[in-house]
Amino acid sequence: MGEFTLFSLSDSIIYFEFIFHLGIVIAMLFTLGFKTKIMTILNFIFLYSIYHQNGSILDGGNNIMLIISIYLIFVKTNEYLSIDKHLRKNKKDNIYSNILHNMGILSIIVQLCVVYLNSSLYKVMGEQWQNGTAIYYILQVKEFNLPWISNLILSSDILIVFITYFTVILQVAFPFLLFNRITKYIALFFVVLMHFGIAFVMGLVSFSLTMVLIDTVLISDNDYKKIYSFSRQKMLKFRKKEETIIEPISKSV
């Protein structure tokens, strides 16, 4: 007997198409931030159903995505850039919803630490990770390599050993680096770089993007505002430079 999902309720093709496309609509509404709490719950149900409907599409990112989807039910994902934000005006924050939000964010961060630490400990127990050859054997699997970049890595024994040990050290140290503001962003930079490497070299794009998006929860609202302010200032300076260059030309004409 298989897992109980929305797709297991009927064998009808019409029913499947309806549920499948309804799931897409719900995912879009969730992304746009419309009726977010309801859509978060529905999105989790549809994610769970589609994951168990076709196991061949899974690459490991589905497990962490389902867990995070549960935590997102308690997180205020509609505070910025959402339809809900525009629909509710001058609405005061609820202290209980703030507590639930903070607990949800903390749960996501703890889950990230568990994932990286657990992954690193399993690696440490493996002989190939201990002797620094794990990356070599991973890149021998044709389904998980990009020929030209894999050949470039495989051509250097030093690079293979470095990537192998660096991956383990980074994952072991990740939870502990979060206790300091500076080391937190160093850890975030390198784990994002690691996941982009996994996506590019091994072709596990959806898994890597899932992990990168979850990692960004470590960036605070103030950090995002600082990034926006910095980018805006740079854009204004760039426009002023363009105006100073164009103005003399227009006068001479």
PDB file of C-alpha atoms in Angstrom:
ATOM      1  CA  MET A   1       0.000   0.000   0.000  1.00  0.00           C
ATOM      2  CA  GLY A   2       1.461   3.349  -1.083  1.00  0.00           C
ATOM      3  CA  GLU A   3       1.478   6.724   0.627  1.00  0.00           C
ATOM      4  CA  PHE A   4      -1.870   8.496   0.883  1.00  0.00           C
ATOM      5  CA  THR A   5      -1.822  11.615  -1.307  1.00  0.00           C
ATOM      6  CA  LEU A   6      -4.274  13.731  -3.264  1.00  0.00           C
ATOM      7  CA  PHE A   7      -3.346  11.801  -6.397  1.00  0.00           C
ATOM      8  CA  SER A   8      -4.198   8.458  -4.792  1.00  0.00           C
ATOM      9  CA  LEU A   9      -7.868   9.388  -4.459  1.00  0.00           C
ATOM     10  CA  SER A  10      -8.639   8.591  -8.102  1.00  0.00           C
ATOM     11  CA  ASP A  11      -7.046   6.968 -11.167  1.00  0.00           C
ATOM     12  CA  SER A  12      -8.831   9.330 -13.552  1.00  0.00           C
ATOM     13  CA  ILE A  13      -6.591  11.283 -15.937  1.00  0.00           C
ATOM     14  CA  ILE A  14      -8.972  14.238 -15.727  1.00  0.00           C
ATOM     15  CA  TYR A  15      -8.736  14.213 -11.934  1.00  0.00           C
ATOM     16  CA  PHE A  16      -4.930  14.042 -12.119  1.00  0.00           C
ATOM     17  CA  GLU A  17      -4.743  17.001 -14.519  1.00  0.00           C
ATOM     18  CA  PHE A  18      -7.101  19.025 -12.336  1.00  0.00           C
ATOM     19  CA  ILE A  19      -5.149  18.369  -9.127  1.00  0.00           C
ATOM     20  CA  PHE A  20      -1.776  18.865 -10.818  1.00  0.00           C
ATOM     21  CA  HIS A  21      -2.690  22.256 -12.306  1.00  0.00           C
ATOM     22  CA  LEU A  22      -4.496  23.307  -9.139  1.00  0.00           C
ATOM     23  CA  GLY A  23      -1.222  22.671  -7.313  1.00  0.00           C
ATOM     24  CA  ILE A  24       0.570  24.982  -9.755  1.00  0.00           C
ATOM     25  CA  VAL A  25      -1.997  27.731  -9.142  1.00  0.00           C
ATOM     26  CA  ILE A  26      -1.645  27.340  -5.362  1.00  0.00           C
ATOM     27  CA  ALA A  27       2.162  27.473  -5.650  1.00  0.00           C
ATOM     28  CA  MET A  28       1.889  30.719  -7.639  1.00  0.00           C
ATOM     29  CA  LEU A  29      -0.525  32.271  -5.116  1.00  0.00           C
ATOM     30  CA  PHE A  30       1.809  31.215  -2.299  1.00  0.00           C
ATOM     31  CA  THR A  31       4.749  32.840  -4.094  1.00  0.00           C
ATOM     32  CA  LEU A  32       2.793  36.053  -4.692  1.00  0.00           C
ATOM     33  CA  GLY A  33       1.718  36.139  -1.044  1.00  0.00           C
ATOM     34  CA  PHE A  34      -2.057  35.941  -1.394  1.00  0.00           C
ATOM     35  CA  LYS A  35      -3.908  34.515   1.632  1.00  0.00           C
ATOM     36  CA  THR A  36      -0.496  33.276   2.665  1.00  0.00           C
ATOM     37  CA  LYS A  37      -1.350  31.190   5.715  1.00  0.00           C
ATOM     38  CA  ILE A  38      -3.969  29.161   3.860  1.00  0.00           C
ATOM     39  CA  MET A  39      -1.800  28.848   0.746  1.00  0.00           C
ATOM     40  CA  THR A  40       1.199  27.717   2.815  1.00  0.00           C
ATOM     41  CA  ILE A  41      -0.785  24.812   4.232  1.00  0.00           C
ATOM     42  CA  LEU A  42      -2.275  23.902   0.840  1.00  0.00           C
ATOM     43  CA  ASN A  43       1.141  24.211  -0.819  1.00  0.00           C
ATOM     44  CA  PHE A  44       2.604  21.753   1.685  1.00  0.00           C
ATOM     45  CA  ILE A  45      -0.183  19.252   0.933  1.00  0.00           C
ATOM     46  CA  PHE A  46       0.362  19.529  -2.823  1.00  0.00           C
ATOM     47  CA  LEU A  47       4.151  19.331  -2.471  1.00  0.00           C
ATOM     48  CA  TYR A  48       3.829  16.191  -0.373  1.00  0.00           C
ATOM     49  CA  SER A  49       1.441  14.686  -2.928  1.00  0.00           C
ATOM     50  CA  ILE A  50       3.552  15.421  -6.025  1.00  0.00           C
ATOM     51  CA  TYR A  51       6.743  14.199  -4.344  1.00  0.00           C
ATOM     52  CA  HIS A  52       5.170  10.848  -3.500  1.00  0.00           C
ATOM     53  CA  GLN A  53       3.508  10.561  -6.885  1.00  0.00           C
ATOM     54  CA  ASN A  54       6.764  10.416  -8.820  1.00  0.00           C
ATOM     55  CA  GLY A  55       9.893   9.385  -6.910  1.00  0.00           C
ATOM     56  CA  SER A  56      12.070   9.656 -10.027  1.00  0.00           C
ATOM     57  CA  ILE A  57      11.975  13.473  -9.888  1.00  0.00           C
ATOM     58  CA  LEU A  58      13.428  13.604  -6.379  1.00  0.00           C
ATOM     59  CA  ASP A  59      17.046  14.535  -5.681  1.00  0.00           C
ATOM     60  CA  GLY A  60      17.149  14.906  -1.903  1.00  0.00           C
ATOM     61  CA  GLY A  61      15.959  18.492  -1.744  1.00  0.00           C
ATOM     62  CA  ASN A  62      12.372  17.309  -1.373  1.00  0.00           C
ATOM     63  CA  ASN A  63      12.901  16.095   2.213  1.00  0.00           C
ATOM     64  CA  ILE A  64      14.236  19.395   3.511  1.00  0.00           C
ATOM     65  CA  MET A  65      11.633  21.305   1.481  1.00  0.00           C
ATOM     66  CA  LEU A  66       8.747  19.432   3.110  1.00  0.00           C
ATOM     67  CA  ILE A  67      10.164  20.036   6.588  1.00  0.00           C
ATOM     68  CA  ILE A  68      10.725  23.731   5.907  1.00  0.00           C
ATOM     69  CA  SER A  69       7.212  24.006   4.441  1.00  0.00           C
ATOM     70  CA  ILE A  70       5.819  22.995   7.837  1.00  0.00           C
ATOM     71  CA  TYR A  71       7.867  25.686   9.594  1.00  0.00           C
ATOM     72  CA  LEU A  72       6.740  28.286   7.040  1.00  0.00           C
ATOM     73  CA  ILE A  73       3.158  27.889   8.269  1.00  0.00           C
ATOM     74  CA  PHE A  74       4.226  29.832  11.383  1.00  0.00           C
ATOM     75  CA  VAL A  75       6.523  32.324   9.615  1.00  0.00           C
ATOM     76  CA  LYS A  76       5.388  35.720   8.327  1.00  0.00           C
ATOM     77  CA  THR A  77       6.357  35.178   4.711  1.00  0.00           C
ATOM     78  CA  ASN A  78       4.014  37.946   3.528  1.00  0.00           C
ATOM     79  CA  GLU A  79       5.578  40.908   5.332  1.00  0.00           C
ATOM     80  CA  TYR A  80       7.247  42.249   2.187  1.00  0.00           C
ATOM     81  CA  LEU A  81       6.601  42.042  -1.561  1.00  0.00           C
ATOM     82  CA  SER A  82       3.258  40.300  -1.187  1.00  0.00           C
ATOM     83  CA  ILE A  83      -0.369  40.861  -2.144  1.00  0.00           C
ATOM     84  CA  ASP A  84      -1.357  40.463   1.513  1.00  0.00           C
ATOM     85  CA  LYS A  85       0.939  43.371   2.412  1.00  0.00           C
ATOM     86  CA  HIS A  86      -1.032  45.704   0.125  1.00  0.00           C
ATOM     87  CA  LEU A  87      -4.419  44.359   1.194  1.00  0.00           C
ATOM     88  CA  ARG A  88      -3.868  44.953   4.895  1.00  0.00           C
ATOM     89  CA  LYS A  89      -3.089  48.562   5.748  1.00  0.00           C
ATOM     90  CA  ASN A  90      -2.272  49.942   9.188  1.00  0.00           C
ATOM     91  CA  LYS A  91      -2.770  46.548  10.781  1.00  0.00           C
ATOM     92  CA  LYS A  92      -0.973  46.187  14.111  1.00  0.00           C
ATOM     93  CA  ASP A  93       1.327  43.260  14.779  1.00  0.00           C
ATOM     94  CA  ASN A  94       0.102  40.523  17.071  1.00  0.00           C
ATOM     95  CA  ILE A  95       2.595  39.595  19.799  1.00  0.00           C
ATOM     96  CA  TYR A  96       1.678  35.912  19.556  1.00  0.00           C
ATOM     97  CA  SER A  97       2.151  35.824  15.787  1.00  0.00           C
ATOM     98  CA  ASN A  98       5.551  37.483  16.275  1.00  0.00           C
ATOM     99  CA  ILE A  99       6.545  34.792  18.770  1.00  0.00           C
ATOM    100  CA  LEU A 100       5.431  32.058  16.365  1.00  0.00           C
ATOM    101  CA  HIS A 101       7.333  33.768  13.550  1.00  0.00           C
ATOM    102  CA  ASN A 102      10.552  33.897  15.572  1.00  0.00           C
ATOM    103  CA  MET A 103      10.151  30.269  16.617  1.00  0.00           C
ATOM    104  CA  GLY A 104       9.577  29.298  12.978  1.00  0.00           C
ATOM    105  CA  ILE A 105      12.726  31.095  11.824  1.00  0.00           C
ATOM    106  CA  LEU A 106      14.733  29.562  14.668  1.00  0.00           C
ATOM    107  CA  SER A 107      13.411  26.111  13.723  1.00  0.00           C
ATOM    108  CA  ILE A 108      14.549  26.603  10.125  1.00  0.00           C
ATOM    109  CA  ILE A 109      18.034  27.649  11.252  1.00  0.00           C
ATOM    110  CA  VAL A 110      18.275  24.673  13.627  1.00  0.00           C
ATOM    111  CA  GLN A 111      17.114  22.383  10.820  1.00  0.00           C
ATOM    112  CA  LEU A 112      19.857  23.764   8.557  1.00  0.00           C
ATOM    113  CA  CYS A 113      22.447  23.102  11.259  1.00  0.00           C
ATOM    114  CA  VAL A 114      21.164  19.550  11.712  1.00  0.00           C
ATOM    115  CA  VAL A 115      21.310  18.897   7.951  1.00  0.00           C
ATOM    116  CA  TYR A 116      24.880  20.160   7.535  1.00  0.00           C
ATOM    117  CA  LEU A 117      26.208  18.641  10.741  1.00  0.00           C
ATOM    118  CA  ASN A 118      24.540  15.283  10.125  1.00  0.00           C
ATOM    119  CA  SER A 119      25.832  15.238   6.549  1.00  0.00           C
ATOM    120  CA  SER A 120      29.380  16.023   7.672  1.00  0.00           C
ATOM    121  CA  LEU A 121      29.372  13.341  10.388  1.00  0.00           C
ATOM    122  CA  TYR A 122      28.279  10.709   7.885  1.00  0.00           C
ATOM    123  CA  LYS A 123      31.080  11.866   5.598  1.00  0.00           C
ATOM    124  CA  VAL A 124      33.662  11.672   8.373  1.00  0.00           C
ATOM    125  CA  MET A 125      32.760   8.010   8.935  1.00  0.00           C
ATOM    126  CA  GLY A 126      33.429   7.199   5.267  1.00  0.00           C
ATOM    127  CA  GLU A 127      36.898   5.977   4.302  1.00  0.00           C
ATOM    128  CA  GLN A 128      36.898   7.892   1.006  1.00  0.00           C
ATOM    129  CA  TRP A 129      36.160  11.154   2.794  1.00  0.00           C
ATOM    130  CA  GLN A 130      38.874  10.406   5.321  1.00  0.00           C
ATOM    131  CA  ASN A 131      41.569   9.826   2.697  1.00  0.00           C
ATOM    132  CA  GLY A 132      40.431  12.747   0.527  1.00  0.00           C
ATOM    133  CA  THR A 133      39.280  10.804  -2.548  1.00  0.00           C
ATOM    134  CA  ALA A 134      35.474  11.089  -2.170  1.00  0.00           C
ATOM    135  CA  ILE A 135      35.086  13.831  -4.801  1.00  0.00           C
ATOM    136  CA  TYR A 136      37.027  11.702  -7.273  1.00  0.00           C
ATOM    137  CA  TYR A 137      34.596   8.788  -6.931  1.00  0.00           C
ATOM    138  CA  ILE A 138      31.544  11.068  -6.980  1.00  0.00           C
ATOM    139  CA  LEU A 139      32.624  12.544 -10.303  1.00  0.00           C
ATOM    140  CA  GLN A 140      32.978   9.051 -11.762  1.00  0.00           C
ATOM    141  CA  VAL A 141      29.186   8.691 -11.727  1.00  0.00           C
ATOM    142  CA  LYS A 142      28.059   9.759 -15.206  1.00  0.00           C
ATOM    143  CA  GLU A 143      24.623  10.896 -14.004  1.00  0.00           C
ATOM    144  CA  PHE A 144      26.232  13.410 -11.645  1.00  0.00           C
ATOM    145  CA  ASN A 145      28.937  15.178 -13.594  1.00  0.00           C
ATOM    146  CA  LEU A 146      29.492  17.777 -16.264  1.00  0.00           C
ATOM    147  CA  PRO A 147      32.220  16.267 -18.498  1.00  0.00           C
ATOM    148  CA  TRP A 148      34.531  19.215 -19.122  1.00  0.00           C
ATOM    149  CA  ILE A 149      34.461  20.694 -15.611  1.00  0.00           C
ATOM    150  CA  SER A 150      34.662  17.215 -14.048  1.00  0.00           C
ATOM    151  CA  ASN A 151      37.740  16.427 -16.149  1.00  0.00           C
ATOM    152  CA  LEU A 152      39.305  19.694 -15.018  1.00  0.00           C
ATOM    153  CA  ILE A 153      38.821  18.783 -11.346  1.00  0.00           C
ATOM    154  CA  LEU A 154      39.917  15.182 -11.859  1.00  0.00           C
ATOM    155  CA  SER A 155      43.142  16.358 -13.491  1.00  0.00           C
ATOM    156  CA  SER A 156      44.379  17.801 -10.183  1.00  0.00           C
ATOM    157  CA  ASP A 157      44.940  15.563  -7.159  1.00  0.00           C
ATOM    158  CA  ILE A 158      45.452  18.625  -4.960  1.00  0.00           C
ATOM    159  CA  LEU A 159      42.119  20.108  -6.028  1.00  0.00           C
ATOM    160  CA  ILE A 160      40.289  16.821  -5.361  1.00  0.00           C
ATOM    161  CA  VAL A 161      41.736  16.520  -1.861  1.00  0.00           C
ATOM    162  CA  PHE A 162      41.119  20.203  -1.103  1.00  0.00           C
ATOM    163  CA  ILE A 163      37.443  20.099  -2.172  1.00  0.00           C
ATOM    164  CA  THR A 164      36.862  16.859  -0.259  1.00  0.00           C
ATOM    165  CA  TYR A 165      38.304  18.083   3.041  1.00  0.00           C
ATOM    166  CA  PHE A 166      36.970  21.637   2.675  1.00  0.00           C
ATOM    167  CA  THR A 167      33.415  20.322   2.202  1.00  0.00           C
ATOM    168  CA  VAL A 168      33.613  18.278   5.403  1.00  0.00           C
ATOM    169  CA  ILE A 169      35.235  21.063   7.449  1.00  0.00           C
ATOM    170  CA  LEU A 170      32.688  23.632   6.224  1.00  0.00           C
ATOM    171  CA  GLN A 171      29.706  21.452   7.103  1.00  0.00           C
ATOM    172  CA  VAL A 172      31.099  20.512  10.525  1.00  0.00           C
ATOM    173  CA  ALA A 173      31.896  24.142  11.361  1.00  0.00           C
ATOM    174  CA  PHE A 174      28.675  25.633   9.940  1.00  0.00           C
ATOM    175  CA  PRO A 175      26.527  25.500  13.127  1.00  0.00           C
ATOM    176  CA  PHE A 176      29.311  26.998  15.227  1.00  0.00           C
ATOM    177  CA  LEU A 177      30.094  29.799  12.771  1.00  0.00           C
ATOM    178  CA  LEU A 178      26.551  31.146  13.183  1.00  0.00           C
ATOM    179  CA  PHE A 179      27.273  32.401  16.705  1.00  0.00           C
ATOM    180  CA  ASN A 180      29.288  35.330  15.354  1.00  0.00           C
ATOM    181  CA  ARG A 181      27.938  37.946  12.936  1.00  0.00           C
ATOM    182  CA  ILE A 182      31.060  38.017  10.749  1.00  0.00           C
ATOM    183  CA  THR A 183      31.691  34.267  10.635  1.00  0.00           C
ATOM    184  CA  LYS A 184      27.973  33.731   9.935  1.00  0.00           C
ATOM    185  CA  TYR A 185      28.264  35.524   6.613  1.00  0.00           C
ATOM    186  CA  ILE A 186      31.537  33.783   5.821  1.00  0.00           C
ATOM    187  CA  ALA A 187      29.782  30.443   6.384  1.00  0.00           C
ATOM    188  CA  LEU A 188      26.787  31.583   4.321  1.00  0.00           C
ATOM    189  CA  PHE A 189      29.035  32.662   1.450  1.00  0.00           C
ATOM    190  CA  PHE A 190      30.873  29.351   1.292  1.00  0.00           C
ATOM    191  CA  VAL A 191      27.820  27.085   1.645  1.00  0.00           C
ATOM    192  CA  VAL A 192      26.079  29.015  -1.146  1.00  0.00           C
ATOM    193  CA  LEU A 193      29.250  28.656  -3.226  1.00  0.00           C
ATOM    194  CA  MET A 194      29.297  24.932  -2.403  1.00  0.00           C
ATOM    195  CA  HIS A 195      25.686  24.478  -3.548  1.00  0.00           C
ATOM    196  CA  PHE A 196      26.277  26.380  -6.773  1.00  0.00           C
ATOM    197  CA  GLY A 197      29.215  24.065  -7.342  1.00  0.00           C
ATOM    198  CA  ILE A 198      26.976  21.035  -6.757  1.00  0.00           C
ATOM    199  CA  ALA A 199      24.395  22.445  -9.182  1.00  0.00           C
ATOM    200  CA  PHE A 200      26.951  23.270 -11.843  1.00  0.00           C
ATOM    201  CA  VAL A 201      29.230  20.228 -11.576  1.00  0.00           C
ATOM    202  CA  MET A 202      26.791  17.490 -10.551  1.00  0.00           C
ATOM    203  CA  GLY A 203      23.635  18.807 -12.193  1.00  0.00           C
ATOM    204  CA  LEU A 204      21.576  18.726  -8.961  1.00  0.00           C
ATOM    205  CA  VAL A 205      20.027  22.097  -9.736  1.00  0.00           C
ATOM    206  CA  SER A 206      16.727  21.857  -7.844  1.00  0.00           C
ATOM    207  CA  PHE A 207      18.426  20.489  -4.716  1.00  0.00           C
ATOM    208  CA  SER A 208      21.058  23.218  -4.757  1.00  0.00           C
ATOM    209  CA  LEU A 209      18.586  26.052  -5.361  1.00  0.00           C
ATOM    210  CA  THR A 210      16.389  24.722  -2.562  1.00  0.00           C
ATOM    211  CA  MET A 211      19.308  24.748  -0.123  1.00  0.00           C
ATOM    212  CA  VAL A 212      20.487  28.197  -1.258  1.00  0.00           C
ATOM    213  CA  LEU A 213      17.017  29.691  -0.768  1.00  0.00           C
ATOM    214  CA  ILE A 214      16.742  28.136   2.687  1.00  0.00           C
ATOM    215  CA  ASP A 215      20.233  29.418   3.559  1.00  0.00           C
ATOM    216  CA  THR A 216      19.130  32.994   2.836  1.00  0.00           C
ATOM    217  CA  VAL A 217      16.945  32.902   5.967  1.00  0.00           C
ATOM    218  CA  LEU A 218      20.199  33.756   7.765  1.00  0.00           C
ATOM    219  CA  ILE A 219      20.102  37.218   6.168  1.00  0.00           C
ATOM    220  CA  SER A 220      18.141  39.594   8.397  1.00  0.00           C
ATOM    221  CA  ASP A 221      15.651  42.283   7.331  1.00  0.00           C
ATOM    222  CA  ASN A 222      18.184  44.985   8.211  1.00  0.00           C
ATOM    223  CA  ASP A 223      20.767  43.349   5.972  1.00  0.00           C
ATOM    224  CA  TYR A 224      18.333  43.284   3.056  1.00  0.00           C
ATOM    225  CA  LYS A 225      17.531  46.972   3.666  1.00  0.00           C
ATOM    226  CA  LYS A 226      21.236  47.814   3.714  1.00  0.00           C
ATOM    227  CA  ILE A 227      21.760  45.911   0.457  1.00  0.00           C
ATOM    228  CA  TYR A 228      18.826  47.792  -1.118  1.00  0.00           C
ATOM    229  CA  SER A 229      20.086  51.153   0.154  1.00  0.00           C
ATOM    230  CA  PHE A 230      23.630  50.440  -1.087  1.00  0.00           C
ATOM    231  CA  SER A 231      22.371  49.325  -4.516  1.00  0.00           C
ATOM    232  CA  ARG A 232      20.115  52.376  -4.798  1.00  0.00           C
ATOM    233  CA  GLN A 233      22.964  54.753  -3.973  1.00  0.00           C
ATOM    234  CA  LYS A 234      25.188  53.077  -6.560  1.00  0.00           C
ATOM    235  CA  MET A 235      22.445  53.379  -9.186  1.00  0.00           C
ATOM    236  CA  LEU A 236      21.951  57.095  -8.414  1.00  0.00           C
ATOM    237  CA  LYS A 237      25.691  57.750  -8.701  1.00  0.00           C
ATOM    238  CA  PHE A 238      25.800  55.859 -11.984  1.00  0.00           C
ATOM    239  CA  ARG A 239      22.907  57.931 -13.378  1.00  0.00           C
ATOM    240  CA  LYS A 240      24.568  61.169 -12.289  1.00  0.00           C
ATOM    241  CA  LYS A 241      27.766  60.160 -14.080  1.00  0.00           C
ATOM    242  CA  GLU A 242      25.783  59.434 -17.234  1.00  0.00           C
ATOM    243  CA  GLU A 243      24.095  62.833 -17.021  1.00  0.00           C
ATOM    244  CA  THR A 244      27.430  64.649 -16.636  1.00  0.00           C
ATOM    245  CA  ILE A 245      28.786  62.836 -19.689  1.00  0.00           C
ATOM    246  CA  ILE A 246      25.701  63.417 -21.860  1.00  0.00           C
ATOM    247  CA  GLU A 247      25.169  67.078 -20.867  1.00  0.00           C
ATOM    248  CA  PRO A 248      28.342  68.587 -22.483  1.00  0.00           C
ATOM    249  CA  ILE A 249      27.666  66.640 -25.675  1.00  0.00           C
ATOM    250  CA  SER A 250      24.106  68.014 -25.934  1.00  0.00           C
ATOM    251  CA  LYS A 251      25.385  71.574 -25.354  1.00  0.00           C
ATOM    252  CA  SER A 252      28.045  71.282 -28.040  1.00  0.00           C
ATOM    253  CA  VAL A 253      25.435  70.049 -30.506  1.00  0.00           C
TER     254      VAL A 253
END
